[in-house]
PDB file of C-alpha atoms in Angstrom:
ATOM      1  CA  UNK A   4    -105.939   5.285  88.572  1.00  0.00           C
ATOM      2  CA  UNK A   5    -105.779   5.933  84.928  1.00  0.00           C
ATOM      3  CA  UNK A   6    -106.492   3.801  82.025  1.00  0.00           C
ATOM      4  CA  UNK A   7    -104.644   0.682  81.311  1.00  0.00           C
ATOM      5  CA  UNK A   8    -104.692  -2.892  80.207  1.00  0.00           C
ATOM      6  CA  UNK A   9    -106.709  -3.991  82.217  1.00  0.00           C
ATOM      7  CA  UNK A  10    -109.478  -1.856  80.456  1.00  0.00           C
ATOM      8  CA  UNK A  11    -108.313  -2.293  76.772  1.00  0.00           C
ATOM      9  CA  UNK A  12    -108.536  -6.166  77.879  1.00  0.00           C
ATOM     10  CA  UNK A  13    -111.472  -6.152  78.782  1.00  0.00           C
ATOM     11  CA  UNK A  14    -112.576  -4.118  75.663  1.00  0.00           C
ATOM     12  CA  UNK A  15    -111.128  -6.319  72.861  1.00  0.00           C
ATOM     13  CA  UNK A  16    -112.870  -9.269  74.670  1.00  0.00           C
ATOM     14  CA  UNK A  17    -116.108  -8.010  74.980  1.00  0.00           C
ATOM     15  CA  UNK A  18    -116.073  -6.601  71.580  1.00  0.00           C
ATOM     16  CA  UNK A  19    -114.706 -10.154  69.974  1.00  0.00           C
ATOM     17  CA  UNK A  20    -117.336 -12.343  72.015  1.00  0.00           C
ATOM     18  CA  UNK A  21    -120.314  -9.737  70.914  1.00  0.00           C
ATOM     19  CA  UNK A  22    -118.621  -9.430  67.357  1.00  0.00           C
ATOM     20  CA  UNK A  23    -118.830 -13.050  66.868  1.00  0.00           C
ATOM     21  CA  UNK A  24    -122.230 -14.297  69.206  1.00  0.00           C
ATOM     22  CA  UNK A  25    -124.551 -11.465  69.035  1.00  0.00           C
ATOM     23  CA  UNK A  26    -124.279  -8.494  67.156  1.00  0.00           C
ATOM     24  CA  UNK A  27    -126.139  -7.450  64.274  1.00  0.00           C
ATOM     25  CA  UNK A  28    -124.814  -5.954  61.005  1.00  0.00           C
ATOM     26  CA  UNK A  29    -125.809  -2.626  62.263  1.00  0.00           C
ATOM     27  CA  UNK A  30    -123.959  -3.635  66.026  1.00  0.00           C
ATOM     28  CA  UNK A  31    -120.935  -5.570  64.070  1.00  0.00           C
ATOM     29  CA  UNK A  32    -120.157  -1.775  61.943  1.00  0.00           C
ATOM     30  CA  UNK A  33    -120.120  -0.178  65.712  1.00  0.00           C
ATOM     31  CA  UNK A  34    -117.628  -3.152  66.549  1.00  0.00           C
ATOM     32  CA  UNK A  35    -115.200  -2.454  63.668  1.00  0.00           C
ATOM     33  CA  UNK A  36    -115.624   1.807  64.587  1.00  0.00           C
ATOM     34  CA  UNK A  37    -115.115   1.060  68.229  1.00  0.00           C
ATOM     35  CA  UNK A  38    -112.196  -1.507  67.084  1.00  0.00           C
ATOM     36  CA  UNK A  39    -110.166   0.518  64.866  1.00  0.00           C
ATOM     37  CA  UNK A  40    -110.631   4.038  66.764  1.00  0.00           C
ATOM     38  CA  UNK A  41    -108.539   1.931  69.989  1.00  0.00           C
ATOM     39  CA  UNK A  42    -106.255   0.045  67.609  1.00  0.00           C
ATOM     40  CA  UNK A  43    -105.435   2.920  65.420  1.00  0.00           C
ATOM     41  CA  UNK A  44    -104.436   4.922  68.856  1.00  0.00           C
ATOM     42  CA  UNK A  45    -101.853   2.772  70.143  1.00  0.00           C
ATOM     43  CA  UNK A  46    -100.490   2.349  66.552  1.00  0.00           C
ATOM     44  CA  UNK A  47    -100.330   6.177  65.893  1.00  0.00           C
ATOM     45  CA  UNK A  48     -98.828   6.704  69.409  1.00  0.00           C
ATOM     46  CA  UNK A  49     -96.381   4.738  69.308  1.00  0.00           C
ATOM     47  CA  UNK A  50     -97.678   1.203  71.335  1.00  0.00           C
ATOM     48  CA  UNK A  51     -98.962   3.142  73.915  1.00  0.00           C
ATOM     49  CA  UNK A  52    -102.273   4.508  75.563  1.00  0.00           C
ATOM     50  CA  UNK A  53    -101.683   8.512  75.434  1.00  0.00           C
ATOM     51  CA  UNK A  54    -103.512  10.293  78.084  1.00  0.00           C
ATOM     52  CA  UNK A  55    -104.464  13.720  77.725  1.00  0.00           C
ATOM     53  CA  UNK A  56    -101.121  15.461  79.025  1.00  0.00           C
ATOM     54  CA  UNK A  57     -99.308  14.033  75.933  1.00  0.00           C
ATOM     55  CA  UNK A  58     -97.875  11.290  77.921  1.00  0.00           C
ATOM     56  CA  UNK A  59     -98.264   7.379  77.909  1.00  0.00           C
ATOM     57  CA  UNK A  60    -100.828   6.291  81.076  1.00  0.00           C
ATOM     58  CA  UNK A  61     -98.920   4.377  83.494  1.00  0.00           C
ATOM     59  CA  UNK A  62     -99.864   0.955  82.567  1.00  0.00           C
ATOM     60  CA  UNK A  63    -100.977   1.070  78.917  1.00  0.00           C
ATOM     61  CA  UNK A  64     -98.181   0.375  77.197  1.00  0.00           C
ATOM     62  CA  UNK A  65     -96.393  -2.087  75.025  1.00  0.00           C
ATOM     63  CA  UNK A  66     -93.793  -0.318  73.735  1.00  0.00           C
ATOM     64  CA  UNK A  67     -90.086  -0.961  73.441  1.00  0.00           C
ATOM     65  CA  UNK A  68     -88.721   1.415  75.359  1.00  0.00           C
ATOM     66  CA  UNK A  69     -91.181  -0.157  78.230  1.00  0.00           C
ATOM     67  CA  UNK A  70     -90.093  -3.659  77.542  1.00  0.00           C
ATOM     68  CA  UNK A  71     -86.191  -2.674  78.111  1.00  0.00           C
ATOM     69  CA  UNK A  72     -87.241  -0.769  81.694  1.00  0.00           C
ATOM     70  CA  UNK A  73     -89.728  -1.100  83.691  1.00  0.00           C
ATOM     71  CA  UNK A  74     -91.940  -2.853  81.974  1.00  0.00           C
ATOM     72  CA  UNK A  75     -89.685  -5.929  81.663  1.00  0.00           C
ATOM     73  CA  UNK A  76     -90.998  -7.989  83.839  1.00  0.00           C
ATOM     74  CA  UNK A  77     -94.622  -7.599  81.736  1.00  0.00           C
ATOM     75  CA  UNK A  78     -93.558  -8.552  78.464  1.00  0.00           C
ATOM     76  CA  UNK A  79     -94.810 -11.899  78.347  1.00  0.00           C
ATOM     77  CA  UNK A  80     -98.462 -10.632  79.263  1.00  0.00           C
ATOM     78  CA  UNK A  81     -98.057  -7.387  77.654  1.00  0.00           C
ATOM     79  CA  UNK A  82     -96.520  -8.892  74.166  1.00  0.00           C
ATOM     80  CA  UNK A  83     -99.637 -11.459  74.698  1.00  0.00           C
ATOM     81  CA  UNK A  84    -101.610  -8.111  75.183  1.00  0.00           C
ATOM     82  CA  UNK A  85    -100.957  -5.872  72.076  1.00  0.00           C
ATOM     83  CA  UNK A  86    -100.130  -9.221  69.635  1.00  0.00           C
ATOM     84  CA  UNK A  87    -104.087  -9.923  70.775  1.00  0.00           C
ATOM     85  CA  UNK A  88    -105.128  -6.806  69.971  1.00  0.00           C
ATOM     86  CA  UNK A  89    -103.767  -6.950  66.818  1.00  0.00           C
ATOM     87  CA  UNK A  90    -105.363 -10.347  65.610  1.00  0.00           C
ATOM     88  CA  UNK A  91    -108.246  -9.027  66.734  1.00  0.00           C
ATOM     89  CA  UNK A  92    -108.624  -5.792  64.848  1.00  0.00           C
ATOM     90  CA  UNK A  93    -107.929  -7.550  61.874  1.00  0.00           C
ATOM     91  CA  UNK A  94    -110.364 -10.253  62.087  1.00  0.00           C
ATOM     92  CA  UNK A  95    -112.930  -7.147  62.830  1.00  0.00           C
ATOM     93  CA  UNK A  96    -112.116  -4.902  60.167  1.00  0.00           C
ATOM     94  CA  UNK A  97    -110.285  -7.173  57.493  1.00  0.00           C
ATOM     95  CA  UNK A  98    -107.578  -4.218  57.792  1.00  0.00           C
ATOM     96  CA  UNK A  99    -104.871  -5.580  56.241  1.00  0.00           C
ATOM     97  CA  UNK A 100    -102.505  -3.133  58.291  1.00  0.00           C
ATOM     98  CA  UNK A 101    -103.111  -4.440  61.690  1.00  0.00           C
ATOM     99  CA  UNK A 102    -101.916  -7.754  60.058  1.00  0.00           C
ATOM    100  CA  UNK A 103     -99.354  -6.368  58.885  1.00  0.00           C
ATOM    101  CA  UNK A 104     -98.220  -4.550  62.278  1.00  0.00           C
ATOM    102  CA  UNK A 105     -98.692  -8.044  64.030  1.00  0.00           C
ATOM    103  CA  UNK A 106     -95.810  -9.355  61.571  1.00  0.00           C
ATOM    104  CA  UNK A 107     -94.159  -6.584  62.549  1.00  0.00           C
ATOM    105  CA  UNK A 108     -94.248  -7.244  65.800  1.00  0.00           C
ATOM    106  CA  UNK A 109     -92.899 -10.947  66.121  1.00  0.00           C
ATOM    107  CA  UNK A 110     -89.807 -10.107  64.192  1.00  0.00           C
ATOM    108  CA  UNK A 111     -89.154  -7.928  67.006  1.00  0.00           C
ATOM    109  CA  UNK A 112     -89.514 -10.387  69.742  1.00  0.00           C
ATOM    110  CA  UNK A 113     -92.806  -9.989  70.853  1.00  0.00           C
ATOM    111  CA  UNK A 114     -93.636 -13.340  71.412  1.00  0.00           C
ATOM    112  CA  UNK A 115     -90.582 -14.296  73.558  1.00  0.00           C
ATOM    113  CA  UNK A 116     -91.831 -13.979  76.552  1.00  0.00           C
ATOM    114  CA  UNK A 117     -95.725 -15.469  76.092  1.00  0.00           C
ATOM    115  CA  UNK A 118     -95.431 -18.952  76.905  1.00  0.00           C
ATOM    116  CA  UNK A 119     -93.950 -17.916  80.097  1.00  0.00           C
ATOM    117  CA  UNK A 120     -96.388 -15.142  80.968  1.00  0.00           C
ATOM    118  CA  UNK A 121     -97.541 -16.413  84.400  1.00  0.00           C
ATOM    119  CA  UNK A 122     -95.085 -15.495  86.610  1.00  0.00           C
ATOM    120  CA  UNK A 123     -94.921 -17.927  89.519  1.00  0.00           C
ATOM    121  CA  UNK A 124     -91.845 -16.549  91.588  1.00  0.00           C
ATOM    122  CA  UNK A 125     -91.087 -14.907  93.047  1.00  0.00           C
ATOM    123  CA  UNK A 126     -93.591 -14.051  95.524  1.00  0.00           C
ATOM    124  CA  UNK A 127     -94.327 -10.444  94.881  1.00  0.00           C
ATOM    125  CA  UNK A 128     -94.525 -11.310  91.265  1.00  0.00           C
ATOM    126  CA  UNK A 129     -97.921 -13.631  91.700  1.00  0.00           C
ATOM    127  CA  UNK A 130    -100.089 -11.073  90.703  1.00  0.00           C
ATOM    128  CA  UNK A 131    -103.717 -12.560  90.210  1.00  0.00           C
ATOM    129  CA  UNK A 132    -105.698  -9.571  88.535  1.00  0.00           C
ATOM    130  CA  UNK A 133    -102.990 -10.577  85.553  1.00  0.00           C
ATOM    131  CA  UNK A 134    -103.875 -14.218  85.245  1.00  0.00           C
ATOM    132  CA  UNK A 135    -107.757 -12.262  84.547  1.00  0.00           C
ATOM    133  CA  UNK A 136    -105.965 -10.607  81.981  1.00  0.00           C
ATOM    134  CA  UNK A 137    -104.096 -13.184  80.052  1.00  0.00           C
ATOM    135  CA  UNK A 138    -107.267 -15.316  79.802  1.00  0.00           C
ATOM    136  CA  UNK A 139    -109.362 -12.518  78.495  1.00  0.00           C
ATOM    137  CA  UNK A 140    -106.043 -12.146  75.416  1.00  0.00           C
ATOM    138  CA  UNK A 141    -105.916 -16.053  75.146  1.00  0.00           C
ATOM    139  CA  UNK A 142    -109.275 -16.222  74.201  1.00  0.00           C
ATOM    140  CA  UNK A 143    -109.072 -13.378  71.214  1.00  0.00           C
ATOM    141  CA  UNK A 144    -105.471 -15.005  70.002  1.00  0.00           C
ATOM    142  CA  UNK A 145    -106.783 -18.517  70.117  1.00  0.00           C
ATOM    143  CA  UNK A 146    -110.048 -18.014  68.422  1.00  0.00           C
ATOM    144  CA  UNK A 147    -107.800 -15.627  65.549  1.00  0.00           C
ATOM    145  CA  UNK A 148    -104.243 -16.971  64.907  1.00  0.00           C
ATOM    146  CA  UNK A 149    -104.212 -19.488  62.071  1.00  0.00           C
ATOM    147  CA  UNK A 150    -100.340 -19.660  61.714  1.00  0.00           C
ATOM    148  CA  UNK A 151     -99.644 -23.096  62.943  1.00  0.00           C
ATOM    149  CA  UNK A 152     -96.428 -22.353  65.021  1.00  0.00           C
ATOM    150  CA  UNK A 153     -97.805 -19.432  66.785  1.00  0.00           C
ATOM    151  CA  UNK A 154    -101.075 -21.178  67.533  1.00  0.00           C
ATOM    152  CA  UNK A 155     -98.700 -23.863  69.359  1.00  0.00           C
ATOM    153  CA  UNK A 156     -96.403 -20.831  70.809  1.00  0.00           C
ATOM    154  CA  UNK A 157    -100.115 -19.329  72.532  1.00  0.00           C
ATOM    155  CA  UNK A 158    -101.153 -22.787  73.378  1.00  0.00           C
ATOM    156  CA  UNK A 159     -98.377 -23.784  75.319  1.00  0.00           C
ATOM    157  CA  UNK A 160     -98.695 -20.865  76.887  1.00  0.00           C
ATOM    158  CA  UNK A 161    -102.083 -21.579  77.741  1.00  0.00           C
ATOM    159  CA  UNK A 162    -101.775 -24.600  78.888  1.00  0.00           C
ATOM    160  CA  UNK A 163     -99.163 -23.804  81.476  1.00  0.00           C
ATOM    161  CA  UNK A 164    -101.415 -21.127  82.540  1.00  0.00           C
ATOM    162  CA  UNK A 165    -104.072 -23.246  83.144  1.00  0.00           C
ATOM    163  CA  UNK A 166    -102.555 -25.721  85.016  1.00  0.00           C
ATOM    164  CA  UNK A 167    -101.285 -23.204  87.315  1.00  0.00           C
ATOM    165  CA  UNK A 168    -104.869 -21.634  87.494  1.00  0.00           C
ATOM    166  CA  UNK A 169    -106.888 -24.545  87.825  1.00  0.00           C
ATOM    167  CA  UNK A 170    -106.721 -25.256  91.445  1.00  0.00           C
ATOM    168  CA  UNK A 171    -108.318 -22.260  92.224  1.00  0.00           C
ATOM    169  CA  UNK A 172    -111.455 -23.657  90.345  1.00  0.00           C
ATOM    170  CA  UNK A 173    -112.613 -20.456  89.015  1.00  0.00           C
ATOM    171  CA  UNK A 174    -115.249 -20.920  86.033  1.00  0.00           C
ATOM    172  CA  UNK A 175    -114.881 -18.444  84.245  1.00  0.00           C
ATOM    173  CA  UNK A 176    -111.055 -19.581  83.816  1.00  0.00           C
ATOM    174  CA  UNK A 177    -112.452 -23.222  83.486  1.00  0.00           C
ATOM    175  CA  UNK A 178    -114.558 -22.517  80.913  1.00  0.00           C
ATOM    176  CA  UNK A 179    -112.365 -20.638  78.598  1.00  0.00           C
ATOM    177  CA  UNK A 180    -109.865 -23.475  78.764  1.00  0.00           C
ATOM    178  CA  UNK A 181    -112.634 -25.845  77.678  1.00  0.00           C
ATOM    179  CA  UNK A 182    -113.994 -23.636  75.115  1.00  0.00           C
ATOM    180  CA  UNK A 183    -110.481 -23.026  73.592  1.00  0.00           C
ATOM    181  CA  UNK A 184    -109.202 -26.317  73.726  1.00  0.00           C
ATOM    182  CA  UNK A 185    -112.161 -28.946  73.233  1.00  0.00           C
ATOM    183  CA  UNK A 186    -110.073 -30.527  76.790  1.00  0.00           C
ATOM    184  CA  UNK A 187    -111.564 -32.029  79.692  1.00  0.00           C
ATOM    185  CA  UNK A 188    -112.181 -28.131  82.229  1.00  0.00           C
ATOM    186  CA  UNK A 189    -112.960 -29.981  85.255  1.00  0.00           C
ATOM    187  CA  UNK A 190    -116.688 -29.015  84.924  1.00  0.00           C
ATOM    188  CA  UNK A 191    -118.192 -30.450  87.663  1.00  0.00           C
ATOM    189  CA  UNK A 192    -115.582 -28.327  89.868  1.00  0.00           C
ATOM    190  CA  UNK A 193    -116.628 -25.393  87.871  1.00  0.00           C
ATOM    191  CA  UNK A 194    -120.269 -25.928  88.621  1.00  0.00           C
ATOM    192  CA  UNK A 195    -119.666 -26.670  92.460  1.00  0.00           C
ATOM    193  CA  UNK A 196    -118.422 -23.163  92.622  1.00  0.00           C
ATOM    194  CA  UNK A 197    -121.231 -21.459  91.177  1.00  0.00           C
ATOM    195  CA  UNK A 198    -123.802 -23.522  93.426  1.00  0.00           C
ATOM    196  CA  UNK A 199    -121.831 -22.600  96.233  1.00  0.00           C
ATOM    197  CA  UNK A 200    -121.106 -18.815  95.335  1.00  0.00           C
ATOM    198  CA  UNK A 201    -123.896 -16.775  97.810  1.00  0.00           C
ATOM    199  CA  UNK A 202    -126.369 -14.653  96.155  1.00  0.00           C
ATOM    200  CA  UNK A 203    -127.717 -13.004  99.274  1.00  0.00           C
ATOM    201  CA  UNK A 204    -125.075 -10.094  98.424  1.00  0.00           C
ATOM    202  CA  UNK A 205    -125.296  -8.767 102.205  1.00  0.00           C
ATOM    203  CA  UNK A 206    -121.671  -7.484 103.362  1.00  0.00           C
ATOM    204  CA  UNK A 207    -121.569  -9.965 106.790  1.00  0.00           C
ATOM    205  CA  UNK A 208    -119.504  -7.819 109.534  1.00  0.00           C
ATOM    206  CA  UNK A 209    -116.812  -9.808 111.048  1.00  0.00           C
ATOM    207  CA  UNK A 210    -114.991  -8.234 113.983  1.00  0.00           C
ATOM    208  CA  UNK A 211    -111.138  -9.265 115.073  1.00  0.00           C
ATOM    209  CA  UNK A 212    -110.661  -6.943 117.964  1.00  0.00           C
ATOM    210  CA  UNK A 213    -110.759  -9.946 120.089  1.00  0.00           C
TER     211      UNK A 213
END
């Protein structure tokens, strides 16, 4: 139950998407703070989220020694993950260190894994709560990488995302491909799924003890 990726996700997403759509000068300076302060801690801890025992959380990491154990099977999302993060403090801030730490990065194989990301086998690998995750990184890479083979390294690895995800007819994943892209998101699927989603929010009781 402690902090992970799926919160530091969720964080450089929200804080791009107000960065760029919303936020005031006043708001954009809280960005950059708010930015920096969770950059510069994985940097100074060595790629990791360090809890308050001294010791990386179970699931916030992106470090080497991660990559060669455990983690090995994440390092396509994970490398996605903290290469993200990354792009994304530096398009903040202008900090040309997180730029520089990105570079870093690559030329250690951090983006050998990202066009295959999604795992689709085998079975206990199909983990959906990650698919949320990539698309919440794609859209901070996409929108920030200017480098023209990298953009096609995270497109193709968007693209076979999507058309894994796309049966499922989710909108929010829809609509990120479509923003990202300028393709064709199968928006009238998109928009039969929101019609369709109930708003009543009452838990119905269903009983199988027959």
């Amino acid at each position: 139950g402690d902090t992970s990726s799926d919160e530091t996700d969720a964080q450089y997403y929200y804080a791009w998407v107000f960065y760029q759509t919303a936020a005031t000068e006043k708001e954009k300076e809280k960005v950059r703070d708010h930015v920096r302060r969770m950059t510069d801690h994985i940097m100074d801890n060595g790629w990791v989220l360090m809890d308050v025992d001294g010791k990386p959380t179970v699931w916030g990491r992106w470090d080497p020694e991660y990559f060669n154990g455990k983690g090995k099977y994440a390092k396509g999302l994970n490398g996605l993950e903290i290469l993200t993060y990354l792009r994304v403090a530096h398009a903040v801030t202008g900090d040309a260190k997180y730029l520089d730490a990105y570079n870093g990065l690559l030329e250690r194989g951090y983006a050998e894994e990202v066009v295959h990301q999604k795992h689709v086998s085998p079975t206990p690998m199909i983990f959906h709560s990650d698919d949320r995750l990539a698309f919440y990184v794609y859209y901070g890479i996409m929108q920030t990488e200017t480098e023209p083979f990298m953009r096609g390294v995270y497109r193709r690895s968007l693209e076979r995302s999507w058309e894994i995800e796309r049966i499922e007819r989710i909108p929010w994943f829809n609509f990120i491909y479509g923003g990202l892209t300028g393709n064709d998101c199968e928006l009238p699927e998109a928009v039969a799924h929101l019609r369709e989603w109930p708003l009543d929010l009452v838990k119905h009781p269903y009983d199988f003890t027959h």
